[in-house]
């Protein structure tokens, strides 16, 4: 997987490597409950600015991929443009399902991409008759050992949506409008993990709607052409 710096709007290759699971990355935690404001830039195809206390602390950058092929790649950087978390989408559970693999990255390493460690898989289930329980989080590697049980998604994204483990709420999302939404992380929570999970769900949800719109538009165009013959 290749990482890039997007400073000055130029994509400069930084490194390319295969994730190495033997590396253990420390968690980023805060000693008190922390609110993050995520500001989506849809013109960037998935770019977002992530703020805390009205100060930008992270940025999410889309690196490539296609909405139709479900192969999007995103990176969460610090404000110096150094990668902290990489996210890669793929098909899962048949044609209608999708998932994003999240890998933690150590920006202090001489070769950051070599430190990419899988931490979780976020799944969007297809063929669901209800919006409830559509998403699933599978913890991977060392991250799975840090929790007494799996992380459960509860609610209807993005309304009244929470992340829980062993019945305890760890983080929650409130999204009153498409472009700005809030993520609350409990004190001591793995900040990058929950930012990554929430952003993965938001991205997959948005792009699912885009695919439906493209499908309806294509069907309408074909119908119009057929009707004119």
PDB file of C-alpha atoms in Angstrom:
ATOM      1  CA  UNK A   1       0.000   0.000   0.000  1.00  0.00           C
ATOM      2  CA  UNK A   2       1.367   3.416  -0.922  1.00  0.00           C
ATOM      3  CA  UNK A   3       1.097   6.514   1.247  1.00  0.00           C
ATOM      4  CA  UNK A   4       1.289  10.075  -0.071  1.00  0.00           C
ATOM      5  CA  UNK A   5       1.722  13.571   1.236  1.00  0.00           C
ATOM      6  CA  UNK A   6      -0.956  15.944  -0.084  1.00  0.00           C
ATOM      7  CA  UNK A   7       0.671  19.171   0.983  1.00  0.00           C
ATOM      8  CA  UNK A   8       0.355  21.970  -1.598  1.00  0.00           C
ATOM      9  CA  UNK A   9      -2.174  19.711  -3.375  1.00  0.00           C
ATOM     10  CA  UNK A  10       0.646  17.574  -4.782  1.00  0.00           C
ATOM     11  CA  UNK A  11       0.617  13.840  -4.163  1.00  0.00           C
ATOM     12  CA  UNK A  12       4.173  12.767  -3.383  1.00  0.00           C
ATOM     13  CA  UNK A  13       4.871   9.044  -2.828  1.00  0.00           C
ATOM     14  CA  UNK A  14       6.212   8.420   0.659  1.00  0.00           C
ATOM     15  CA  UNK A  15       6.441   4.656   0.938  1.00  0.00           C
ATOM     16  CA  UNK A  16       4.995   1.394  -0.255  1.00  0.00           C
ATOM     17  CA  UNK A  17       4.731  -1.803   1.761  1.00  0.00           C
ATOM     18  CA  UNK A  18       2.634  -4.719   2.885  1.00  0.00           C
ATOM     19  CA  UNK A  19       1.142  -4.442   6.419  1.00  0.00           C
ATOM     20  CA  UNK A  20       3.232  -6.165   9.081  1.00  0.00           C
ATOM     21  CA  UNK A  21       1.107  -7.458  11.944  1.00  0.00           C
ATOM     22  CA  UNK A  22       3.989  -8.218  14.310  1.00  0.00           C
ATOM     23  CA  UNK A  23       4.471  -4.503  15.010  1.00  0.00           C
ATOM     24  CA  UNK A  24       2.475  -3.215  18.004  1.00  0.00           C
ATOM     25  CA  UNK A  25       1.436   0.439  17.847  1.00  0.00           C
ATOM     26  CA  UNK A  26       0.507   2.418  20.980  1.00  0.00           C
ATOM     27  CA  UNK A  27      -3.049   3.754  21.270  1.00  0.00           C
ATOM     28  CA  UNK A  28      -3.789   7.475  21.241  1.00  0.00           C
ATOM     29  CA  UNK A  29      -6.007   8.187  24.259  1.00  0.00           C
ATOM     30  CA  UNK A  30      -7.229  11.253  26.163  1.00  0.00           C
ATOM     31  CA  UNK A  31      -7.745  11.405  29.916  1.00  0.00           C
ATOM     32  CA  UNK A  32     -11.216  12.923  29.600  1.00  0.00           C
ATOM     33  CA  UNK A  33     -14.236  12.525  27.293  1.00  0.00           C
ATOM     34  CA  UNK A  34     -13.410  14.192  23.984  1.00  0.00           C
ATOM     35  CA  UNK A  35     -15.640  15.548  21.226  1.00  0.00           C
ATOM     36  CA  UNK A  36     -14.473  15.564  17.619  1.00  0.00           C
ATOM     37  CA  UNK A  37     -16.137  17.555  14.856  1.00  0.00           C
ATOM     38  CA  UNK A  38     -15.780  15.942  11.431  1.00  0.00           C
ATOM     39  CA  UNK A  39     -16.224  18.337   8.497  1.00  0.00           C
ATOM     40  CA  UNK A  40     -16.721  16.455   5.232  1.00  0.00           C
ATOM     41  CA  UNK A  41     -15.461  17.909   1.973  1.00  0.00           C
ATOM     42  CA  UNK A  42     -17.529  16.036  -0.607  1.00  0.00           C
ATOM     43  CA  UNK A  43     -15.764  17.837  -3.448  1.00  0.00           C
ATOM     44  CA  UNK A  44     -12.651  15.984  -2.280  1.00  0.00           C
ATOM     45  CA  UNK A  45     -14.432  12.657  -2.745  1.00  0.00           C
ATOM     46  CA  UNK A  46     -14.126  11.740   0.914  1.00  0.00           C
ATOM     47  CA  UNK A  47     -11.648  14.252   2.324  1.00  0.00           C
ATOM     48  CA  UNK A  48     -12.480  15.553   5.791  1.00  0.00           C
ATOM     49  CA  UNK A  49     -11.079  17.806   8.497  1.00  0.00           C
ATOM     50  CA  UNK A  50     -11.285  16.511  12.071  1.00  0.00           C
ATOM     51  CA  UNK A  51     -11.356  19.110  14.858  1.00  0.00           C
ATOM     52  CA  UNK A  52     -11.254  19.072  18.644  1.00  0.00           C
ATOM     53  CA  UNK A  53     -11.914  22.230  20.680  1.00  0.00           C
ATOM     54  CA  UNK A  54     -12.254  24.166  17.399  1.00  0.00           C
ATOM     55  CA  UNK A  55      -8.729  23.180  16.387  1.00  0.00           C
ATOM     56  CA  UNK A  56      -7.905  20.889  13.459  1.00  0.00           C
ATOM     57  CA  UNK A  57      -6.115  17.816  14.816  1.00  0.00           C
ATOM     58  CA  UNK A  58      -6.429  15.274  11.974  1.00  0.00           C
ATOM     59  CA  UNK A  59      -7.275  15.203   8.298  1.00  0.00           C
ATOM     60  CA  UNK A  60      -8.746  12.372   6.233  1.00  0.00           C
ATOM     61  CA  UNK A  61      -7.540  12.200   2.637  1.00  0.00           C
ATOM     62  CA  UNK A  62      -8.905  10.056  -0.161  1.00  0.00           C
ATOM     63  CA  UNK A  63      -6.015   8.383  -1.983  1.00  0.00           C
ATOM     64  CA  UNK A  64      -7.900   6.625  -4.767  1.00  0.00           C
ATOM     65  CA  UNK A  65     -10.442   3.984  -5.651  1.00  0.00           C
ATOM     66  CA  UNK A  66     -13.883   3.923  -7.209  1.00  0.00           C
ATOM     67  CA  UNK A  67     -17.391   4.209  -5.774  1.00  0.00           C
ATOM     68  CA  UNK A  68     -18.657   1.576  -8.207  1.00  0.00           C
ATOM     69  CA  UNK A  69     -15.873  -0.936  -7.562  1.00  0.00           C
ATOM     70  CA  UNK A  70     -15.883  -0.543  -3.760  1.00  0.00           C
ATOM     71  CA  UNK A  71     -12.101  -0.198  -3.585  1.00  0.00           C
ATOM     72  CA  UNK A  72     -11.649   3.232  -2.005  1.00  0.00           C
ATOM     73  CA  UNK A  73      -8.474   4.046  -0.095  1.00  0.00           C
ATOM     74  CA  UNK A  74      -8.237   6.755   2.566  1.00  0.00           C
ATOM     75  CA  UNK A  75      -5.599   7.866   5.048  1.00  0.00           C
ATOM     76  CA  UNK A  76      -6.017   9.741   8.334  1.00  0.00           C
ATOM     77  CA  UNK A  77      -3.032  12.073   8.774  1.00  0.00           C
ATOM     78  CA  UNK A  78      -1.887  14.362  11.548  1.00  0.00           C
ATOM     79  CA  UNK A  79      -1.748  18.049  10.664  1.00  0.00           C
ATOM     80  CA  UNK A  80       1.852  17.660   9.490  1.00  0.00           C
ATOM     81  CA  UNK A  81       0.604  15.323   6.763  1.00  0.00           C
ATOM     82  CA  UNK A  82       2.057  12.210   8.409  1.00  0.00           C
ATOM     83  CA  UNK A  83      -0.092   9.033   8.119  1.00  0.00           C
ATOM     84  CA  UNK A  84      -1.602   7.619  11.321  1.00  0.00           C
ATOM     85  CA  UNK A  85      -4.331   5.331   9.999  1.00  0.00           C
ATOM     86  CA  UNK A  86      -4.952   3.814   6.577  1.00  0.00           C
ATOM     87  CA  UNK A  87      -8.366   2.587   5.409  1.00  0.00           C
ATOM     88  CA  UNK A  88      -8.992   0.321   2.416  1.00  0.00           C
ATOM     89  CA  UNK A  89     -12.412  -0.763   1.136  1.00  0.00           C
ATOM     90  CA  UNK A  90     -13.251  -4.059  -0.575  1.00  0.00           C
ATOM     91  CA  UNK A  91     -16.265  -6.202  -1.425  1.00  0.00           C
ATOM     92  CA  UNK A  92     -17.463  -8.416   1.394  1.00  0.00           C
ATOM     93  CA  UNK A  93     -20.180 -11.043   1.782  1.00  0.00           C
ATOM     94  CA  UNK A  94     -21.338 -10.996  -1.827  1.00  0.00           C
ATOM     95  CA  UNK A  95     -21.856  -8.255  -4.372  1.00  0.00           C
ATOM     96  CA  UNK A  96     -24.007  -6.035  -2.144  1.00  0.00           C
ATOM     97  CA  UNK A  97     -21.786  -6.004   0.956  1.00  0.00           C
ATOM     98  CA  UNK A  98     -18.587  -4.056   1.580  1.00  0.00           C
ATOM     99  CA  UNK A  99     -15.938  -3.664   4.266  1.00  0.00           C
ATOM    100  CA  UNK A 100     -13.047  -1.396   5.193  1.00  0.00           C
ATOM    101  CA  UNK A 101      -9.794  -2.660   6.682  1.00  0.00           C
ATOM    102  CA  UNK A 102      -8.201  -0.218   9.145  1.00  0.00           C
ATOM    103  CA  UNK A 103      -4.443  -0.283   9.786  1.00  0.00           C
ATOM    104  CA  UNK A 104      -2.607   1.816  12.357  1.00  0.00           C
ATOM    105  CA  UNK A 105       0.608   3.500  11.198  1.00  0.00           C
ATOM    106  CA  UNK A 106       3.575   4.855  13.177  1.00  0.00           C
ATOM    107  CA  UNK A 107       4.507   8.271  11.692  1.00  0.00           C
ATOM    108  CA  UNK A 108       7.765   8.414  13.677  1.00  0.00           C
ATOM    109  CA  UNK A 109       9.162   5.409  11.826  1.00  0.00           C
ATOM    110  CA  UNK A 110      11.734   6.077   9.081  1.00  0.00           C
ATOM    111  CA  UNK A 111       9.420   4.080   6.796  1.00  0.00           C
ATOM    112  CA  UNK A 112       5.860   4.598   8.147  1.00  0.00           C
ATOM    113  CA  UNK A 113       4.108   2.264   5.688  1.00  0.00           C
ATOM    114  CA  UNK A 114       6.224  -0.641   6.954  1.00  0.00           C
ATOM    115  CA  UNK A 115       4.574  -0.238  10.363  1.00  0.00           C
ATOM    116  CA  UNK A 116       0.970  -0.598   9.104  1.00  0.00           C
ATOM    117  CA  UNK A 117      -0.801  -2.961  11.522  1.00  0.00           C
ATOM    118  CA  UNK A 118      -4.387  -4.219  10.916  1.00  0.00           C
ATOM    119  CA  UNK A 119      -6.579  -3.215  13.864  1.00  0.00           C
ATOM    120  CA  UNK A 120     -10.145  -3.802  12.690  1.00  0.00           C
ATOM    121  CA  UNK A 121     -12.537  -4.521   9.857  1.00  0.00           C
ATOM    122  CA  UNK A 122     -15.724  -2.446   9.486  1.00  0.00           C
ATOM    123  CA  UNK A 123     -18.457  -4.318   7.588  1.00  0.00           C
ATOM    124  CA  UNK A 124     -21.526  -2.914   5.878  1.00  0.00           C
ATOM    125  CA  UNK A 125     -23.967  -5.782   5.423  1.00  0.00           C
ATOM    126  CA  UNK A 126     -25.928  -5.961   2.205  1.00  0.00           C
ATOM    127  CA  UNK A 127     -29.519  -7.110   1.645  1.00  0.00           C
ATOM    128  CA  UNK A 128     -30.782  -5.696   4.948  1.00  0.00           C
ATOM    129  CA  UNK A 129     -34.488  -4.877   5.171  1.00  0.00           C
ATOM    130  CA  UNK A 130     -33.790  -2.455   8.015  1.00  0.00           C
ATOM    131  CA  UNK A 131     -31.095   0.145   8.655  1.00  0.00           C
ATOM    132  CA  UNK A 132     -30.625  -1.198  12.191  1.00  0.00           C
ATOM    133  CA  UNK A 133     -27.696  -3.561  12.826  1.00  0.00           C
ATOM    134  CA  UNK A 134     -26.369  -3.016   9.318  1.00  0.00           C
ATOM    135  CA  UNK A 135     -22.793  -2.428  10.499  1.00  0.00           C
ATOM    136  CA  UNK A 136     -20.383  -4.790  12.237  1.00  0.00           C
ATOM    137  CA  UNK A 137     -16.903  -4.205  13.673  1.00  0.00           C
ATOM    138  CA  UNK A 138     -14.398  -7.063  13.787  1.00  0.00           C
ATOM    139  CA  UNK A 139     -11.345  -6.322  15.928  1.00  0.00           C
ATOM    140  CA  UNK A 140      -8.060  -7.722  14.628  1.00  0.00           C
ATOM    141  CA  UNK A 141      -4.689  -8.632  16.078  1.00  0.00           C
ATOM    142  CA  UNK A 142      -3.509  -6.828  19.205  1.00  0.00           C
ATOM    143  CA  UNK A 143      -6.592  -4.580  19.226  1.00  0.00           C
ATOM    144  CA  UNK A 144      -8.845  -7.598  19.789  1.00  0.00           C
ATOM    145  CA  UNK A 145      -6.821  -8.431  22.913  1.00  0.00           C
ATOM    146  CA  UNK A 146      -7.346  -4.927  24.321  1.00  0.00           C
ATOM    147  CA  UNK A 147     -11.116  -5.398  24.677  1.00  0.00           C
ATOM    148  CA  UNK A 148     -12.983  -7.933  26.800  1.00  0.00           C
ATOM    149  CA  UNK A 149     -15.516  -8.363  23.985  1.00  0.00           C
ATOM    150  CA  UNK A 150     -16.191  -7.147  20.471  1.00  0.00           C
ATOM    151  CA  UNK A 151     -17.383  -3.619  19.676  1.00  0.00           C
ATOM    152  CA  UNK A 152     -21.107  -3.521  18.937  1.00  0.00           C
ATOM    153  CA  UNK A 153     -22.739  -0.917  16.701  1.00  0.00           C
ATOM    154  CA  UNK A 154     -26.168   0.183  17.921  1.00  0.00           C
ATOM    155  CA  UNK A 155     -28.685   2.448  16.254  1.00  0.00           C
ATOM    156  CA  UNK A 156     -29.554   3.732  12.813  1.00  0.00           C
ATOM    157  CA  UNK A 157     -26.638   5.572  11.215  1.00  0.00           C
ATOM    158  CA  UNK A 158     -26.266   8.441  11.726  1.00  0.00           C
ATOM    159  CA  UNK A 159     -29.098   8.940  14.238  1.00  0.00           C
ATOM    160  CA  UNK A 160     -28.619   7.765  17.850  1.00  0.00           C
ATOM    161  CA  UNK A 161     -25.595   5.679  16.864  1.00  0.00           C
ATOM    162  CA  UNK A 162     -23.299   4.256  19.556  1.00  0.00           C
ATOM    163  CA  UNK A 163     -20.331   1.914  19.863  1.00  0.00           C
ATOM    164  CA  UNK A 164     -20.436  -0.414  22.877  1.00  0.00           C
ATOM    165  CA  UNK A 165     -18.404  -3.212  24.445  1.00  0.00           C
ATOM    166  CA  UNK A 166     -19.698  -5.500  27.215  1.00  0.00           C
ATOM    167  CA  UNK A 167     -22.758  -3.244  27.521  1.00  0.00           C
ATOM    168  CA  UNK A 168     -20.656  -0.116  28.099  1.00  0.00           C
ATOM    169  CA  UNK A 169     -20.859   2.838  25.707  1.00  0.00           C
ATOM    170  CA  UNK A 170     -17.409   3.751  24.368  1.00  0.00           C
ATOM    171  CA  UNK A 171     -18.283   6.339  21.728  1.00  0.00           C
ATOM    172  CA  UNK A 172     -21.303   7.904  20.037  1.00  0.00           C
ATOM    173  CA  UNK A 173     -22.154   9.825  16.875  1.00  0.00           C
ATOM    174  CA  UNK A 174     -24.546  12.702  16.239  1.00  0.00           C
ATOM    175  CA  UNK A 175     -24.936  13.826  12.627  1.00  0.00           C
ATOM    176  CA  UNK A 176     -27.504  16.621  12.230  1.00  0.00           C
ATOM    177  CA  UNK A 177     -26.313  17.500   8.712  1.00  0.00           C
ATOM    178  CA  UNK A 178     -24.328  15.681   5.973  1.00  0.00           C
ATOM    179  CA  UNK A 179     -21.271  17.934   6.016  1.00  0.00           C
ATOM    180  CA  UNK A 180     -20.658  18.286   9.757  1.00  0.00           C
ATOM    181  CA  UNK A 181     -21.034  15.663  12.455  1.00  0.00           C
ATOM    182  CA  UNK A 182     -19.785  14.943  15.957  1.00  0.00           C
ATOM    183  CA  UNK A 183     -18.018  11.952  17.456  1.00  0.00           C
ATOM    184  CA  UNK A 184     -17.829  11.651  21.252  1.00  0.00           C
ATOM    185  CA  UNK A 185     -15.141   9.316  22.634  1.00  0.00           C
ATOM    186  CA  UNK A 186     -15.136   8.183  26.262  1.00  0.00           C
ATOM    187  CA  UNK A 187     -12.125   9.026  28.463  1.00  0.00           C
ATOM    188  CA  UNK A 188      -9.342   6.522  27.830  1.00  0.00           C
ATOM    189  CA  UNK A 189     -10.877   5.403  24.537  1.00  0.00           C
ATOM    190  CA  UNK A 190      -8.751   4.596  21.506  1.00  0.00           C
ATOM    191  CA  UNK A 191      -9.252   7.860  19.621  1.00  0.00           C
ATOM    192  CA  UNK A 192      -7.921   6.784  16.217  1.00  0.00           C
ATOM    193  CA  UNK A 193      -9.809   3.496  16.346  1.00  0.00           C
ATOM    194  CA  UNK A 194     -13.175   5.197  16.822  1.00  0.00           C
ATOM    195  CA  UNK A 195     -12.390   7.994  14.365  1.00  0.00           C
ATOM    196  CA  UNK A 196     -11.502   5.329  11.812  1.00  0.00           C
ATOM    197  CA  UNK A 197     -14.601   3.213  12.499  1.00  0.00           C
ATOM    198  CA  UNK A 198     -16.958   6.203  12.370  1.00  0.00           C
ATOM    199  CA  UNK A 199     -15.383   7.638   9.203  1.00  0.00           C
ATOM    200  CA  UNK A 200     -15.455   4.211   7.529  1.00  0.00           C
ATOM    201  CA  UNK A 201     -19.184   3.838   8.258  1.00  0.00           C
ATOM    202  CA  UNK A 202     -19.903   7.382   7.089  1.00  0.00           C
ATOM    203  CA  UNK A 203     -17.944   6.823   3.878  1.00  0.00           C
ATOM    204  CA  UNK A 204     -19.558   3.458   3.069  1.00  0.00           C
ATOM    205  CA  UNK A 205     -23.034   4.809   3.847  1.00  0.00           C
ATOM    206  CA  UNK A 206     -22.548   7.818   1.577  1.00  0.00           C
ATOM    207  CA  UNK A 207     -21.092   5.822  -1.287  1.00  0.00           C
ATOM    208  CA  UNK A 208     -23.871   3.234  -1.081  1.00  0.00           C
ATOM    209  CA  UNK A 209     -26.323   6.063  -1.735  1.00  0.00           C
ATOM    210  CA  UNK A 210     -24.133   7.280  -4.602  1.00  0.00           C
ATOM    211  CA  UNK A 211     -24.167   3.827  -6.209  1.00  0.00           C
ATOM    212  CA  UNK A 212     -27.962   3.691  -5.960  1.00  0.00           C
ATOM    213  CA  UNK A 213     -28.242   7.144  -7.531  1.00  0.00           C
ATOM    214  CA  UNK A 214     -25.949   6.087 -10.381  1.00  0.00           C
ATOM    215  CA  UNK A 215     -27.996   2.913 -10.859  1.00  0.00           C
ATOM    216  CA  UNK A 216     -31.308   4.790 -10.950  1.00  0.00           C
ATOM    217  CA  UNK A 217     -29.833   7.384 -13.295  1.00  0.00           C
ATOM    218  CA  UNK A 218     -28.537   4.720 -15.679  1.00  0.00           C
ATOM    219  CA  UNK A 219     -31.864   2.871 -15.620  1.00  0.00           C
ATOM    220  CA  UNK A 220     -33.724   6.124 -16.298  1.00  0.00           C
ATOM    221  CA  UNK A 221     -31.459   6.981 -19.222  1.00  0.00           C
ATOM    222  CA  UNK A 222     -31.915   3.519 -20.750  1.00  0.00           C
ATOM    223  CA  UNK A 223     -35.689   3.812 -20.296  1.00  0.00           C
ATOM    224  CA  UNK A 224     -35.732   7.215 -21.975  1.00  0.00           C
ATOM    225  CA  UNK A 225     -33.718   5.919 -24.935  1.00  0.00           C
ATOM    226  CA  UNK A 226     -35.960   2.855 -25.284  1.00  0.00           C
ATOM    227  CA  UNK A 227     -39.092   4.997 -25.103  1.00  0.00           C
ATOM    228  CA  UNK A 228     -37.890   7.304 -27.855  1.00  0.00           C
ATOM    229  CA  UNK A 229     -37.449   4.489 -30.360  1.00  0.00           C
TER     230      UNK A 229
END
